[in-house]
Amino acid sequence: DAKTTQPPSMDCAEGRAANLPCNHSTISGNEYVYWYRQIHSQGPQYIIHGLKNNETNEMASLIITEDRKSSTLILPHATLRDTAVYYCIVREFQGAQKLVFGQGTRLTINP
Amino acid sequence: EAGVVQSPRYKIIEKKQPVAFWCNPISGHNTLYWYRQNLGQGPELLIRYENEEAVDDSQLPKDRFSAERLKGVDSTLKIQPAELGDSAVYLCASSKAAYQFFGPGTRLTVL
């Protein structure tokens, strides 16, 4: 079973920041938070991951609370191409374990 | 760098017929995964290979599903015979470290 809880859907206006929450209250000390997204008719795409510090890359920022029980993925300037299902996953960094997907959040960017 | 290649992209068959899916992973990726994604759900792992060896096939319905990864590169997933409930998207992914890269998937429709 997935170890995360996400809202089933969200809307955001184009050009605004999209903030996607995720709860992972049972995360263990050696587990990372990963975010993937899946655009319609494509396979999932890696976005970002983090352990306890905030992370930023060219796609997004990841904010993890101090107690690590929740996190927020931020798309700073959402575009129509960011419309997708976003999955928050917790797993160990090492090794090649499977990804356990929940149902994700369906993010719709509106013009 | 080429991504994960899958074929066919779409397949429509009648129940009780056999079907096969092919995957070519990213060059140099030793780990290969097959996931199944039902409509409206996140992907679920069917089998994971480390080189030629299937190291996690606990979720593969072995009565009708089979998979192989000859020479530790390409992989084939087969269903024989197909049932109506097998209609889904079958995703192949590969990884070298902790990041999984997904192909576009094969959408199977069983009539």
JSON list of C-alpha atoms in Angstrom, two decimals, chain B residues 5-48:
[
{"chain": "B", "resi": 5, "resn": "VAL", "atom": "CA", "xyz": [11.28, 2.14, -25.87]},
{"chain": "B", "resi": 6, "resn": "GLN", "atom": "CA", "xyz": [8.12, 0.05, -25.82]},
{"chain": "B", "resi": 7, "resn": "SER", "atom": "CA", "xyz": [6.11, -1.59, -28.54]},
{"chain": "B", "resi": 8, "resn": "PRO", "atom": "CA", "xyz": [3.43, -1.78, -29.57]},
{"chain": "B", "resi": 9, "resn": "ARG", "atom": "CA", "xyz": [1.87, 1.40, -28.22]},
{"chain": "B", "resi": 10, "resn": "TYR", "atom": "CA", "xyz": [-1.64, 0.04, -28.56]},
{"chain": "B", "resi": 11, "resn": "LYS", "atom": "CA", "xyz": [-3.02, -3.46, -28.81]},
{"chain": "B", "resi": 12, "resn": "ILE", "atom": "CA", "xyz": [-6.59, -4.69, -29.12]},
{"chain": "B", "resi": 13, "resn": "ILE", "atom": "CA", "xyz": [-7.28, -8.40, -28.81]},
{"chain": "B", "resi": 14, "resn": "GLU", "atom": "CA", "xyz": [-10.16, -10.70, -28.02]},
{"chain": "B", "resi": 15, "resn": "LYS", "atom": "CA", "xyz": [-10.24, -12.55, -24.73]},
{"chain": "B", "resi": 16, "resn": "LYS", "atom": "CA", "xyz": [-8.40, -15.87, -24.61]},
{"chain": "B", "resi": 17, "resn": "GLN", "atom": "CA", "xyz": [-5.90, -14.65, -27.22]},
{"chain": "B", "resi": 18, "resn": "PRO", "atom": "CA", "xyz": [-2.19, -14.33, -26.41]},
{"chain": "B", "resi": 19, "resn": "VAL", "atom": "CA", "xyz": [-0.37, -10.99, -26.41]},
{"chain": "B", "resi": 20, "resn": "ALA", "atom": "CA", "xyz": [3.22, -9.88, -25.96]},
{"chain": "B", "resi": 21, "resn": "PHE", "atom": "CA", "xyz": [4.82, -6.56, -25.10]},
{"chain": "B", "resi": 22, "resn": "TRP", "atom": "CA", "xyz": [8.42, -5.60, -25.79]},
{"chain": "B", "resi": 23, "resn": "CYS", "atom": "CA", "xyz": [10.69, -3.22, -23.93]},
{"chain": "B", "resi": 24, "resn": "ASN", "atom": "CA", "xyz": [14.14, -1.85, -24.71]},
{"chain": "B", "resi": 25, "resn": "PRO", "atom": "CA", "xyz": [15.60, -0.11, -21.64]},
{"chain": "B", "resi": 26, "resn": "ILE", "atom": "CA", "xyz": [18.05, 2.77, -21.53]},
{"chain": "B", "resi": 27, "resn": "SER", "atom": "CA", "xyz": [21.53, 1.61, -22.42]},
{"chain": "B", "resi": 28, "resn": "GLY", "atom": "CA", "xyz": [23.53, 0.62, -19.36]},
{"chain": "B", "resi": 29, "resn": "HIS", "atom": "CA", "xyz": [20.53, 0.27, -17.05]},
{"chain": "B", "resi": 30, "resn": "ASN", "atom": "CA", "xyz": [20.78, -3.06, -15.27]},
{"chain": "B", "resi": 31, "resn": "THR", "atom": "CA", "xyz": [17.39, -2.91, -13.57]},
{"chain": "B", "resi": 32, "resn": "LEU", "atom": "CA", "xyz": [14.20, -3.31, -15.55]},
{"chain": "B", "resi": 33, "resn": "TYR", "atom": "CA", "xyz": [10.63, -3.13, -14.28]},
{"chain": "B", "resi": 34, "resn": "TRP", "atom": "CA", "xyz": [7.23, -3.97, -15.66]},
{"chain": "B", "resi": 35, "resn": "TYR", "atom": "CA", "xyz": [4.29, -2.13, -14.13]},
{"chain": "B", "resi": 36, "resn": "ARG", "atom": "CA", "xyz": [0.58, -2.39, -14.85]},
{"chain": "B", "resi": 37, "resn": "GLN", "atom": "CA", "xyz": [-1.63, 0.67, -14.62]},
{"chain": "B", "resi": 38, "resn": "ASN", "atom": "CA", "xyz": [-5.40, 0.27, -14.43]},
{"chain": "B", "resi": 39, "resn": "LEU", "atom": "CA", "xyz": [-7.61, 3.17, -15.40]},
{"chain": "B", "resi": 40, "resn": "GLY", "atom": "CA", "xyz": [-7.56, 5.90, -12.79]},
{"chain": "B", "resi": 41, "resn": "GLN", "atom": "CA", "xyz": [-4.95, 4.17, -10.66]},
{"chain": "B", "resi": 42, "resn": "GLY", "atom": "CA", "xyz": [-1.24, 4.50, -10.14]},
{"chain": "B", "resi": 43, "resn": "PRO", "atom": "CA", "xyz": [1.11, 1.93, -11.68]},
{"chain": "B", "resi": 44, "resn": "GLU", "atom": "CA", "xyz": [1.70, -1.34, -9.80]},
{"chain": "B", "resi": 45, "resn": "LEU", "atom": "CA", "xyz": [4.82, -3.44, -10.11]},
{"chain": "B", "resi": 46, "resn": "LEU", "atom": "CA", "xyz": [4.51, -6.80, -11.85]},
{"chain": "B", "resi": 47, "resn": "ILE", "atom": "CA", "xyz": [8.16, -7.85, -12.01]},
{"chain": "B", "resi": 48, "resn": "ARG", "atom": "CA", "xyz": [11.65, -6.46, -11.50]}
]
